[in-house]
XYZ file of C-alpha atoms in Angstrom:
708
model
C 0.000 0.000 0.000
C 2.790 2.428 0.916
C 4.618 1.667 -2.314
C 1.462 2.191 -4.338
C 0.764 5.487 -2.611
C 4.348 6.615 -3.225
C 4.079 5.604 -6.885
C 0.874 7.576 -7.383
C 2.320 10.599 -5.620
C 5.531 10.375 -7.671
C 3.561 10.078 -10.901
C 1.443 13.099 -10.009
C 4.543 15.100 -9.138
C 6.229 14.123 -12.386
C 3.135 15.036 -14.410
C 2.883 18.424 -12.705
C 6.547 19.167 -13.370
C 6.159 18.052 -16.968
C 3.119 20.266 -17.401
C 4.934 23.250 -15.904
C 7.943 22.682 -18.169
C 5.700 22.401 -21.217
C 3.846 25.619 -20.379
C 7.145 27.402 -19.770
C 8.558 26.272 -23.117
C 5.440 27.343 -24.988
C 5.651 30.735 -23.270
C 9.285 31.039 -24.343
C 8.326 30.160 -27.927
C 5.502 32.724 -27.864
C 7.751 35.447 -26.454
C 10.399 34.766 -29.092
C 7.788 34.861 -31.860
C 6.267 38.122 -30.592
C 9.686 39.695 -30.156
C 10.812 38.682 -33.641
C 7.628 40.054 -35.195
C 7.835 43.271 -33.187
C 11.474 43.859 -34.129
C 10.586 43.556 -37.812
C 7.385 45.605 -37.735
C 8.954 48.422 -35.699
C 11.366 49.140 -38.533
C 10.227 51.751 -41.054
C 9.131 50.428 -44.481
C 12.480 51.184 -46.083
C 14.387 49.123 -43.491
C 12.374 45.893 -43.449
C 11.783 43.191 -46.051
C 14.563 44.637 -48.184
C 14.854 41.564 -50.400
C 11.114 41.295 -50.848
C 10.924 45.005 -51.673
C 13.521 44.571 -54.416
C 11.354 41.833 -55.914
C 7.707 42.837 -55.624
C 7.718 46.319 -54.059
C 6.525 49.462 -55.813
C 9.938 49.925 -57.414
C 10.839 46.230 -57.441
C 12.392 44.436 -60.347
C 9.105 42.732 -61.215
C 7.692 46.160 -62.086
C 10.575 47.003 -64.354
C 10.563 46.291 -68.031
C 13.216 43.975 -69.359
C 15.122 41.180 -67.623
C 14.587 40.196 -64.004
C 18.339 39.936 -63.622
C 19.328 43.192 -65.322
C 19.863 44.990 -62.014
C 21.418 41.924 -60.341
C 18.943 42.309 -57.469
C 16.604 39.377 -58.052
C 18.203 36.066 -57.005
C 15.294 33.643 -57.318
C 14.547 31.243 -60.144
C 12.454 32.357 -63.138
C 9.663 30.162 -61.719
C 9.825 32.171 -58.475
C 9.496 35.384 -60.480
C 6.516 33.941 -62.307
C 4.817 32.994 -59.029
C 5.572 36.328 -57.340
C 4.446 38.450 -60.260
C 0.702 38.403 -59.362
C 1.571 39.790 -55.939
C 3.041 43.016 -57.237
C -0.174 45.035 -57.133
C -0.990 44.166 -53.546
C 2.550 43.993 -52.245
C 2.580 47.393 -50.576
C -0.672 46.763 -48.704
C 0.271 43.290 -47.487
C 3.994 43.682 -47.047
C 3.883 44.334 -43.317
C 1.727 42.444 -40.868
C 0.447 39.799 -43.301
C 3.900 38.758 -44.496
C 5.302 38.716 -40.949
C 2.555 36.544 -39.549
C 2.579 34.374 -42.652
C 6.288 33.687 -42.065
C 5.530 33.058 -38.394
C 2.936 30.435 -39.298
C 5.422 28.734 -41.645
C 7.973 28.500 -38.831
C 5.375 27.077 -36.436
C 4.383 24.538 -39.078
C 8.003 23.413 -39.487
C 8.385 23.091 -35.716
C 5.250 20.947 -35.402
C 6.330 18.699 -38.280
C 9.781 18.226 -36.769
C 8.305 17.389 -33.360
C 6.027 14.735 -34.870
C 8.825 13.169 -36.930
C 11.373 12.548 -34.171
C 12.889 9.082 -34.612
C 11.375 6.640 -32.162
C 11.255 5.364 -29.608
C 10.507 8.769 -28.085
C 9.912 9.265 -24.381
C 6.771 10.978 -23.172
C 8.817 13.926 -21.988
C 10.418 14.366 -25.406
C 7.090 14.122 -27.228
C 5.516 16.779 -25.005
C 8.401 19.229 -25.041
C 9.635 18.747 -28.618
C 7.250 21.152 -30.374
C 7.814 24.304 -28.262
C 11.554 23.591 -28.092
C 11.778 23.160 -31.879
C 9.822 26.379 -32.504
C 12.013 28.292 -30.043
C 15.228 27.073 -31.708
C 13.832 27.961 -35.120
C 12.948 31.467 -33.946
C 16.460 32.223 -32.728
C 18.235 30.631 -35.712
C 20.001 32.914 -38.163
C 18.099 31.624 -41.247
C 14.689 32.363 -39.722
C 15.765 35.729 -38.307
C 17.195 36.581 -41.722
C 13.993 35.530 -43.468
C 11.897 37.654 -41.107
C 14.079 40.697 -41.571
C 14.689 40.512 -45.315
C 11.376 39.004 -46.376
C 12.949 35.903 -47.891
C 10.922 32.932 -49.143
C 13.508 30.257 -48.280
C 11.326 28.824 -45.489
C 8.718 27.740 -48.040
C 10.859 25.050 -49.793
C 11.842 23.585 -46.407
C 8.197 23.318 -45.333
C 7.176 21.812 -48.688
C 9.889 19.148 -48.440
C 8.995 18.276 -44.849
C 5.337 17.957 -45.840
C 6.226 15.832 -48.833
C 8.593 13.525 -46.959
C 6.997 13.306 -43.526
C 3.321 14.263 -43.591
C 1.372 13.496 -46.781
C 0.579 9.899 -47.622
C 0.039 9.833 -51.367
C 3.229 9.535 -53.413
C 1.942 11.831 -56.142
C 1.126 14.566 -53.643
C 4.496 14.099 -52.002
C 6.307 14.351 -55.330
C 4.248 17.393 -56.306
C 5.211 19.300 -53.157
C 8.907 18.466 -53.485
C 8.856 19.338 -57.185
C 7.391 22.791 -56.457
C 10.060 23.296 -53.801
C 12.757 22.328 -56.338
C 11.336 24.810 -58.860
C 11.775 27.522 -56.203
C 15.190 26.245 -55.031
C 16.841 23.878 -57.568
C 19.143 22.013 -55.163
C 16.023 20.644 -53.441
C 15.856 18.273 -56.418
C 18.407 16.175 -54.466
C 15.442 14.788 -52.531
C 14.309 12.932 -55.650
C 17.170 10.374 -55.373
C 16.360 10.002 -51.666
C 12.774 9.134 -52.569
C 13.885 6.781 -55.346
C 16.352 4.749 -53.297
C 13.954 4.449 -50.358
C 11.288 2.822 -52.508
C 9.110 5.876 -53.211
C 9.820 5.864 -56.918
C 6.509 7.311 -58.025
C 7.069 10.274 -55.729
C 10.595 10.706 -57.125
C 9.314 10.682 -60.712
C 6.505 13.079 -59.848
C 8.903 15.506 -58.156
C 11.208 15.528 -61.181
C 8.260 15.982 -63.554
C 6.817 18.811 -61.445
C 10.176 20.561 -61.394
C 10.458 20.198 -65.176
C 6.922 21.486 -65.772
C 7.411 24.499 -63.486
C 10.743 25.352 -65.097
C 9.204 24.941 -68.582
C 6.301 27.236 -67.709
C 8.744 29.863 -66.499
C 10.811 29.389 -69.665
C 7.738 29.860 -71.858
C 6.644 32.986 -69.987
C 10.141 34.432 -69.385
C 12.479 32.939 -72.017
C 15.167 35.599 -71.791
C 15.274 35.508 -67.994
C 15.364 31.702 -67.969
C 18.325 31.705 -70.356
C 20.089 34.272 -68.187
C 19.479 32.296 -64.995
C 20.259 28.783 -66.204
C 23.098 29.489 -68.637
C 24.615 32.924 -68.077
C 24.539 32.667 -64.263
C 24.561 28.835 -64.015
C 21.579 28.346 -61.727
C 21.899 31.728 -60.069
C 25.621 31.684 -59.282
C 26.761 35.186 -58.419
C 23.335 36.803 -58.361
C 22.738 39.272 -55.570
C 26.237 39.182 -54.088
C 29.790 38.135 -54.788
C 30.061 34.330 -54.767
C 33.394 34.541 -52.918
C 31.845 36.509 -50.046
C 31.622 35.047 -46.546
C 27.839 34.893 -46.884
C 28.134 32.135 -49.500
C 28.592 29.020 -47.341
C 28.977 26.501 -50.160
C 31.928 24.534 -51.529
C 32.050 26.883 -54.497
C 32.275 29.936 -52.242
C 34.932 28.319 -50.021
C 37.141 27.421 -53.009
C 36.893 30.971 -54.312
C 37.884 32.308 -50.889
C 40.905 29.990 -50.891
C 42.079 31.644 -54.112
C 41.101 29.069 -56.743
C 39.689 30.537 -59.954
C 38.751 29.607 -63.481
C 38.553 26.077 -64.910
C 40.631 24.595 -62.072
C 38.190 25.852 -59.448
C 35.212 24.585 -61.434
C 36.796 21.146 -61.856
C 37.662 20.867 -58.151
C 34.210 22.099 -57.165
C 32.404 19.606 -59.414
C 34.576 16.726 -58.148
C 34.022 17.625 -54.482
C 30.295 18.151 -55.066
C 30.005 14.710 -56.666
C 31.816 13.045 -53.751
C 29.710 14.865 -51.136
C 26.477 14.060 -52.978
C 27.418 10.363 -53.305
C 28.392 9.943 -49.649
C 25.578 12.139 -48.327
C 22.731 10.535 -50.285
C 23.963 7.051 -49.361
C 23.972 7.996 -45.675
C 20.539 9.618 -45.971
C 19.092 6.480 -47.572
C 20.575 4.349 -44.801
C 19.043 6.510 -42.078
C 15.678 6.570 -43.861
C 15.672 2.767 -44.035
C 16.585 2.735 -40.345
C 13.403 4.652 -39.514
C 15.069 8.042 -39.005
C 13.394 9.824 -41.908
C 13.766 13.303 -40.366
C 17.513 12.763 -40.028
C 17.622 11.521 -43.634
C 15.909 14.730 -44.758
C 18.358 16.823 -42.721
C 21.400 15.003 -44.163
C 20.096 15.512 -47.718
C 19.509 19.199 -46.963
C 23.091 19.517 -45.680
C 24.304 18.000 -48.966
C 22.281 20.677 -50.775
C 23.925 23.385 -48.651
C 27.400 22.141 -49.572
C 27.036 21.510 -53.315
C 24.808 24.453 -54.263
C 26.747 27.078 -56.251
C 25.536 29.721 -53.805
C 24.139 29.106 -50.315
C 23.131 32.273 -48.527
C 22.343 32.586 -44.841
C 18.574 32.323 -45.240
C 19.005 28.922 -46.970
C 20.778 27.162 -44.089
C 17.777 25.888 -42.139
C 18.544 22.274 -43.106
C 21.533 22.304 -40.782
C 19.400 22.953 -37.700
C 17.300 19.876 -38.503
C 20.462 17.739 -38.306
C 20.465 18.297 -34.530
C 17.975 15.405 -34.212
C 20.749 12.883 -34.932
C 22.041 11.027 -31.884
C 25.814 10.843 -31.499
C 27.862 9.203 -28.775
C 27.546 6.103 -26.626
C 27.752 7.942 -23.311
C 25.021 10.169 -21.928
C 27.660 12.774 -21.049
C 28.590 13.105 -24.745
C 25.056 13.060 -26.134
C 24.602 16.863 -26.011
C 27.792 17.704 -27.910
C 26.358 17.470 -31.422
C 23.042 19.328 -30.890
C 24.747 22.101 -28.906
C 27.402 22.454 -31.626
C 24.713 22.719 -34.303
C 22.575 25.181 -32.338
C 25.565 27.441 -31.647
C 26.671 27.308 -35.288
C 23.241 28.154 -36.661
C 22.310 30.830 -34.099
C 25.537 32.779 -33.502
C 27.726 34.658 -35.984
C 30.941 32.791 -36.753
C 33.067 35.488 -35.094
C 31.381 34.608 -31.790
C 32.226 30.909 -32.140
C 36.005 31.176 -32.432
C 38.607 33.754 -31.347
C 39.798 36.291 -33.895
C 43.065 34.538 -34.724
C 44.628 34.261 -38.173
C 45.199 30.525 -37.824
C 41.467 30.003 -37.134
C 40.160 32.193 -39.967
C 39.568 29.305 -42.426
C 37.343 27.626 -39.818
C 35.593 30.856 -38.788
C 34.872 31.862 -42.381
C 33.470 28.435 -43.289
C 31.939 27.295 -39.985
C 28.479 26.566 -41.405
C 29.905 24.749 -44.442
C 32.129 22.606 -42.210
C 29.145 21.704 -40.010
C 27.035 20.857 -43.071
C 29.795 18.669 -44.530
C 30.210 16.932 -41.189
C 26.482 16.215 -40.965
C 26.353 15.006 -44.558
C 29.452 12.789 -44.665
C 31.280 12.367 -41.367
C 29.283 12.415 -38.125
C 28.556 8.816 -36.982
C 24.867 9.098 -36.122
C 23.644 6.089 -34.183
C 21.228 3.677 -35.820
C 18.050 2.694 -34.005
C 19.374 -0.847 -33.693
C 22.313 0.337 -31.594
C 21.955 -0.559 -27.896
C 23.073 3.006 -27.102
C 20.414 4.733 -29.222
C 17.818 4.771 -26.468
C 19.950 3.838 -23.456
C 23.367 5.499 -23.539
C 25.951 4.579 -20.945
C 24.626 6.535 -17.958
C 26.396 9.323 -16.179
C 27.320 8.412 -12.611
C 26.283 10.988 -10.027
C 27.753 11.407 -6.580
C 26.262 12.468 -3.286
C 27.585 15.671 -1.699
C 28.421 15.696 1.984
C 25.493 16.734 4.220
C 24.891 20.469 4.158
C 24.008 22.699 7.055
C 20.455 23.205 5.802
C 18.217 20.326 4.738
C 16.946 22.178 1.631
C 20.431 22.237 0.086
C 20.980 21.205 -2.682
C 17.904 23.235 -3.555
C 17.184 21.878 -7.058
C 17.005 18.083 -7.335
C 18.130 18.019 -10.977
C 21.379 19.899 -10.217
C 23.333 16.766 -9.366
C 27.062 16.524 -8.796
C 29.277 14.820 -11.381
C 32.990 14.423 -10.818
C 34.022 13.084 -14.224
C 35.440 15.516 -16.757
C 32.871 17.164 -19.027
C 33.264 16.757 -22.769
C 36.179 19.037 -23.638
C 34.903 20.252 -27.024
C 31.456 20.929 -25.599
C 32.961 22.781 -22.654
C 35.179 24.938 -24.884
C 32.297 25.774 -27.219
C 29.969 26.753 -24.389
C 32.667 28.836 -22.656
C 33.533 30.627 -25.902
C 29.896 31.265 -26.808
C 29.117 32.339 -23.249
C 31.982 34.799 -23.190
C 30.936 36.184 -26.591
C 27.399 36.748 -25.351
C 28.792 38.298 -22.157
C 30.915 40.686 -24.249
C 27.927 41.688 -26.386
C 25.733 42.396 -23.364
C 28.557 44.250 -21.611
C 29.058 46.407 -24.699
C 25.317 47.045 -25.008
C 24.956 48.082 -21.357
C 26.333 51.544 -22.023
C 23.841 53.990 -20.563
C 24.781 57.636 -21.104
C 28.215 59.095 -20.495
C 26.774 61.777 -18.255
C 24.898 59.180 -16.198
C 28.096 57.143 -15.813
C 29.997 60.233 -14.678
C 27.257 61.158 -12.233
C 27.551 57.685 -10.753
C 31.307 58.218 -10.565
C 30.768 61.360 -8.520
C 28.397 59.408 -6.268
C 31.008 56.695 -5.660
C 33.695 59.279 -4.965
C 31.404 61.073 -2.506
C 30.610 57.824 -0.660
C 34.303 57.009 -0.368
C 35.059 60.483 0.939
C 32.339 60.056 3.544
C 33.778 56.676 4.578
C 37.323 58.043 4.562
C 39.103 55.761 2.067
C 39.121 57.855 -1.135
C 42.793 57.121 -1.821
C 42.523 56.630 -5.598
C 43.895 60.066 -6.604
C 46.833 59.938 -4.180
C 47.756 56.381 -5.076
C 47.435 56.982 -8.831
C 49.870 59.923 -8.717
C 52.220 58.032 -6.389
C 52.436 55.229 -8.956
C 53.118 57.662 -11.810
C 56.095 59.078 -9.931
C 57.830 55.657 -9.831
C 58.564 54.686 -13.439
C 59.264 50.993 -12.875
C 56.152 50.621 -10.691
C 53.970 52.257 -13.321
C 55.364 49.914 -15.984
C 54.801 46.873 -13.775
C 51.215 47.921 -12.984
C 50.435 48.530 -16.679
C 51.865 45.116 -17.618
C 49.985 43.362 -14.828
C 46.693 45.066 -15.751
C 46.874 44.093 -19.426
C 48.411 40.622 -19.045
C 46.985 38.723 -16.066
C 43.227 39.313 -16.244
C 42.376 36.468 -18.661
C 45.318 34.012 -18.565
C 45.292 33.317 -14.816
C 41.629 32.159 -14.592
C 42.043 30.136 -17.797
C 45.178 28.423 -16.476
C 43.440 27.555 -13.209
C 40.422 26.176 -15.069
C 42.701 24.093 -17.314
C 44.612 22.662 -14.355
C 41.397 21.812 -12.533
C 39.971 20.169 -15.649
C 43.040 17.946 -15.954
C 43.818 17.202 -12.311
C 40.561 17.683 -10.365
C 37.541 17.397 -12.692
C 34.983 17.340 -9.890
C 36.299 20.584 -8.443
C 36.503 22.009 -11.972
C 32.725 21.879 -12.339
C 32.245 23.441 -8.906
C 34.733 26.282 -9.534
C 33.540 26.913 -13.103
C 29.928 27.264 -11.962
C 30.873 29.804 -9.283
C 32.827 31.861 -11.820
C 29.937 31.752 -14.314
C 27.412 32.932 -11.718
C 29.697 35.783 -10.668
C 30.125 36.928 -14.281
C 26.371 36.855 -14.939
C 25.733 38.912 -11.814
C 28.345 41.413 -12.958
C 26.378 41.916 -16.190
C 23.407 42.997 -14.103
C 25.602 45.597 -12.415
C 26.933 46.887 -15.761
C 23.381 47.237 -17.055
C 21.775 48.838 -13.995
C 24.639 51.040 -12.837
C 26.903 52.349 -15.622
C 29.916 53.871 -13.917
C 32.779 55.964 -15.175
C 36.196 54.811 -13.954
C 38.429 57.443 -12.338
C 40.551 57.856 -15.503
C 37.481 59.060 -17.455
C 36.280 61.556 -14.836
C 36.931 65.106 -16.114
C 38.308 67.635 -13.699
C 39.494 65.142 -11.076
C 43.103 64.956 -12.211
C 43.439 61.199 -12.648
C 46.099 59.863 -15.024
C 45.319 56.939 -17.325
C 48.661 55.168 -17.007
C 47.780 52.485 -19.596
C 46.384 54.615 -22.443
C 47.396 58.190 -21.524
C 44.076 59.490 -22.867
C 43.928 63.284 -23.008
C 40.559 63.995 -24.682
C 37.910 62.617 -22.317
C 35.075 63.662 -24.650
C 36.354 61.209 -27.274
C 38.616 58.742 -25.472
C 40.737 56.649 -27.821
C 42.084 53.259 -26.791
C 43.207 51.921 -30.127
C 41.427 48.919 -31.620
C 39.593 48.241 -28.342
C 37.674 51.548 -28.373
C 34.757 50.226 -30.434
C 34.537 46.765 -28.880
C 34.688 47.490 -25.147
C 32.389 49.358 -22.803
C 34.617 51.790 -20.934
C 31.819 52.597 -18.476
C 31.276 49.024 -17.195
C 33.241 49.480 -13.978
C 30.821 48.356 -11.260
C 31.494 45.650 -10.205
C 35.151 45.187 -11.068
C 35.631 41.805 -12.700
C 39.353 42.491 -12.780
C 39.281 42.180 -9.014
C 36.406 39.689 -8.913
C 38.111 37.164 -11.184
C 41.402 37.578 -9.314
C 39.587 36.977 -6.013
C 38.025 33.831 -7.502
C 41.524 32.681 -8.485
C 42.771 33.323 -4.966
C 39.908 31.455 -3.280
C 40.275 28.443 -5.580
C 44.060 28.370 -5.158
C 43.893 28.611 -1.358
C 41.277 25.864 -1.167
C 42.657 23.438 -3.746
C 46.348 24.093 -4.449
C 48.480 21.189 -3.169
C 51.596 23.275 -2.356
C 52.004 26.090 0.154
C 53.780 28.346 -2.346
C 50.859 27.923 -4.766
C 48.411 28.946 -2.065
C 50.547 32.004 -1.291
C 50.649 33.042 -4.953
C 46.884 32.661 -5.139
C 46.501 34.741 -1.985
C 48.774 37.513 -3.273
C 47.149 37.776 -6.726
C 43.932 39.610 -5.683
C 45.895 42.048 -3.478
C 48.223 42.937 -6.351
C 45.217 43.256 -8.680
C 43.509 45.633 -6.248
C 46.605 47.828 -6.156
C 46.886 47.697 -9.964
C 43.293 48.650 -10.809
C 43.430 51.586 -8.371
C 46.941 52.702 -9.284
C 46.173 52.754 -13.027
C 42.946 54.713 -12.353
C 40.791 51.988 -13.896
C 38.564 51.361 -10.861
C 37.353 52.833 -7.613
C 37.861 50.865 -4.418
C 34.094 50.322 -4.178
C 34.256 48.636 -7.600
C 36.491 46.018 -6.006
C 33.977 45.649 -3.187
C 31.314 45.002 -5.803
C 33.573 42.446 -7.507
C 34.076 40.649 -4.201
C 30.314 40.665 -3.619
C 29.424 38.994 -6.945
C 32.129 36.362 -6.429
C 30.814 35.625 -2.951
C 27.269 35.325 -4.291
C 28.568 33.085 -7.084
C 30.079 30.647 -4.598
C 26.912 30.860 -2.481
C 24.660 30.024 -5.454
C 26.857 27.064 -6.322
C 26.546 25.852 -2.739
C 22.762 26.303 -2.713
C 22.294 24.426 -5.994
C 24.814 21.597 -5.615
C 25.634 21.400 -1.920
C 29.046 21.331 -0.285
C 32.178 20.873 -2.323
C 33.060 17.838 -0.225
C 31.596 14.538 -1.355
C 30.616 11.441 0.507
C 33.188 8.670 0.052
C 32.054 5.693 -2.043
C 30.549 2.831 -0.039
C 32.938 0.052 0.909
C 31.651 -3.461 0.328
C 32.541 -6.066 2.951
C 33.042 -9.488 1.418
C 32.849 -12.556 3.671
C 35.377 -15.321 3.168
C 34.312 -17.578 0.335
C 31.665 -15.139 -0.877
C 31.804 -13.369 -4.198
C 31.817 -9.584 -4.093
C 28.741 -8.225 -5.899
C 29.378 -6.043 -8.892
C 28.060 -2.466 -8.548
C 24.993 -1.772 -10.680
C 26.537 1.230 -12.396
C 29.643 -0.706 -13.350
C 27.592 -3.700 -14.505
C 25.525 -1.432 -16.764
C 28.585 0.336 -18.146
C 30.377 -2.942 -18.780
C 27.442 -4.564 -20.545
C 26.643 -1.479 -22.635
C 30.129 -0.745 -23.896
C 30.465 -2.547 -27.209
C 34.245 -2.414 -26.999
C 34.377 -4.569 -23.823
C 32.914 -7.819 -22.735
C 29.800 -7.701 -20.606
C 31.665 -9.007 -17.587
C 34.330 -6.297 -17.641
C 33.377 -3.388 -15.361
C 33.892 0.221 -16.435
C 36.890 1.748 -14.627
C 35.715 3.764 -11.678
C 38.463 6.357 -11.721
C 38.225 9.452 -13.889
C 41.572 10.945 -12.914
C 45.107 9.685 -12.972
C 44.601 7.269 -10.083
C 44.739 7.467 -6.310
C 42.334 7.318 -3.417
C 39.910 10.032 -2.457
C 41.259 12.442 0.117
C 39.465 12.922 3.447
C 38.308 16.446 2.551
C 36.403 15.215 -0.480
C 38.943 16.270 -3.110
C 41.118 13.776 -4.928
C 43.978 13.560 -7.340
C 41.804 11.302 -9.450
C 38.220 11.427 -8.260
C 35.796 8.527 -8.533
C 33.530 8.486 -11.526
C 30.528 8.006 -9.294
C 29.280 6.836 -5.948
C 25.829 5.624 -5.168
């Protein structure tokens, strides 16, 4: 009876949580949709739907006499021009709200189709949450945002293909929809071989025939334009923009950017396109026969991205669909591929990788590389794999008892001491820092407001009796070697020291790495709130106070110039000071975790030197450092509240009686039986580090992979 009552209560609790999560996700999707529509409609008519205006607006190319391609502004197929032509008279009246909400409905339709077509078996949680999550990801993706803003029609072929492949039952109807999509976007014709080799031959023939009929109709109505498009521009190559521009994420565009030209480039492009098409279509057919039709569609779309002569940003939606593929045997690796895809398709490439010359080929072709990987390389799991539905589970550990019974506060924030996936960790850190930089730059406020806040801070310090910034700044300037040391320390130690500590923790103490990384992330997010709510001028930018900017030597405070960093940094984001906050985090982590006394002393000295440096160079007030210490303290406190104490309970010790066989732990038995590279009787190693026993304080040189 007690077990039954507990089961009913647990089921009710799970259902209520699931319902709350579903409502929250739908609210997020609705907010994103409303925001996207509002951003577009708030723009004046001349600054929204620019591409659509050039086609069917009052002065669009469809109103002009002569060729559609004379002005090099229309990039669609002749069939697209033929279809859009009847809209020219009503374009101005319906170009605003109707087009925006029409695009919104198309995106919602794609999201619902994707949610219904997830490869089974699908858990109840996934089936309930898939639709709002898919719509939300679509709304924030660059292709959809681009289509909203420019008025592009590239969403229509994607929806037609998804309907033809996943929704409609009749083969003729399916082929008709895909054929119309191919007439609008020729590379969509690649779906005809997918249909043919998966046994839907009538649909494949119908799609090819529909494409031919639509193209023939356009040729009969617009013969000159059809000749220009298909022969002079070779299926639209070069229309609308330079094919070697960064916006063209196709093999052809990449080869042009690498310096290949003429017949050699064409030969290399055709050879690579043939290889990609052969490998990609074969993989797509295999996944379709495996029951993963949505993944097969996504792989075929990624092939189309790669081999199309021109692939602009609004045509990249196929890549986002590839996130449904499952990669990795372990649960801890399962999120790597979808997160990589989402970051690639939602963030500009310059936010994905640092601005380094050696990384430019990857940055400039990030979407193409991801599409090629999805089409030809990534080993998506088949549904027959034992790891498809049940990956090797992540082992969680129990933190030591906390002072309050409600900590850890959130039950899903469970402690893991194994190393996180390195590539996933690097991508998330890089993307997170890029977003942090954007928000920090956007949180400018007004210069006068920042200076007024500076006067407030100075007045508070005078009242409290520790306004030593002016005296200390001039004392530093008088000692040449000290000024040079402070300038070097300010510009050189802010980023490397935290990164080095994180790297050492990742390698030597992975469990403590997660704990320390979370505290640092919380502190940085809290600092963004301070930058946004309280813009503050540093002492060096306060006119009339006599401070000396020892690093930049800026003289004109009305237009301060700091070289290349002037346009990309917010000079009035001083409260709280992350220079001091990050150094304090380094000191706390070093004192708590460093194995040697001299390391602890270095960690202890670092924040004190940083405090002297930021005040002596006139970059911060002392109260800024107090604010930095506050956000770091709150960051550690939030980590404690969510995950409990840093110390962990030691793993249970099994006592084996003489002559008895020691039972194998459940987690190890599952890992051993699930790992295809080992026999079922071989347990998974329990140590994630370099070996050694757990220390009494909960830390370890090589911490256990899990303890139940």
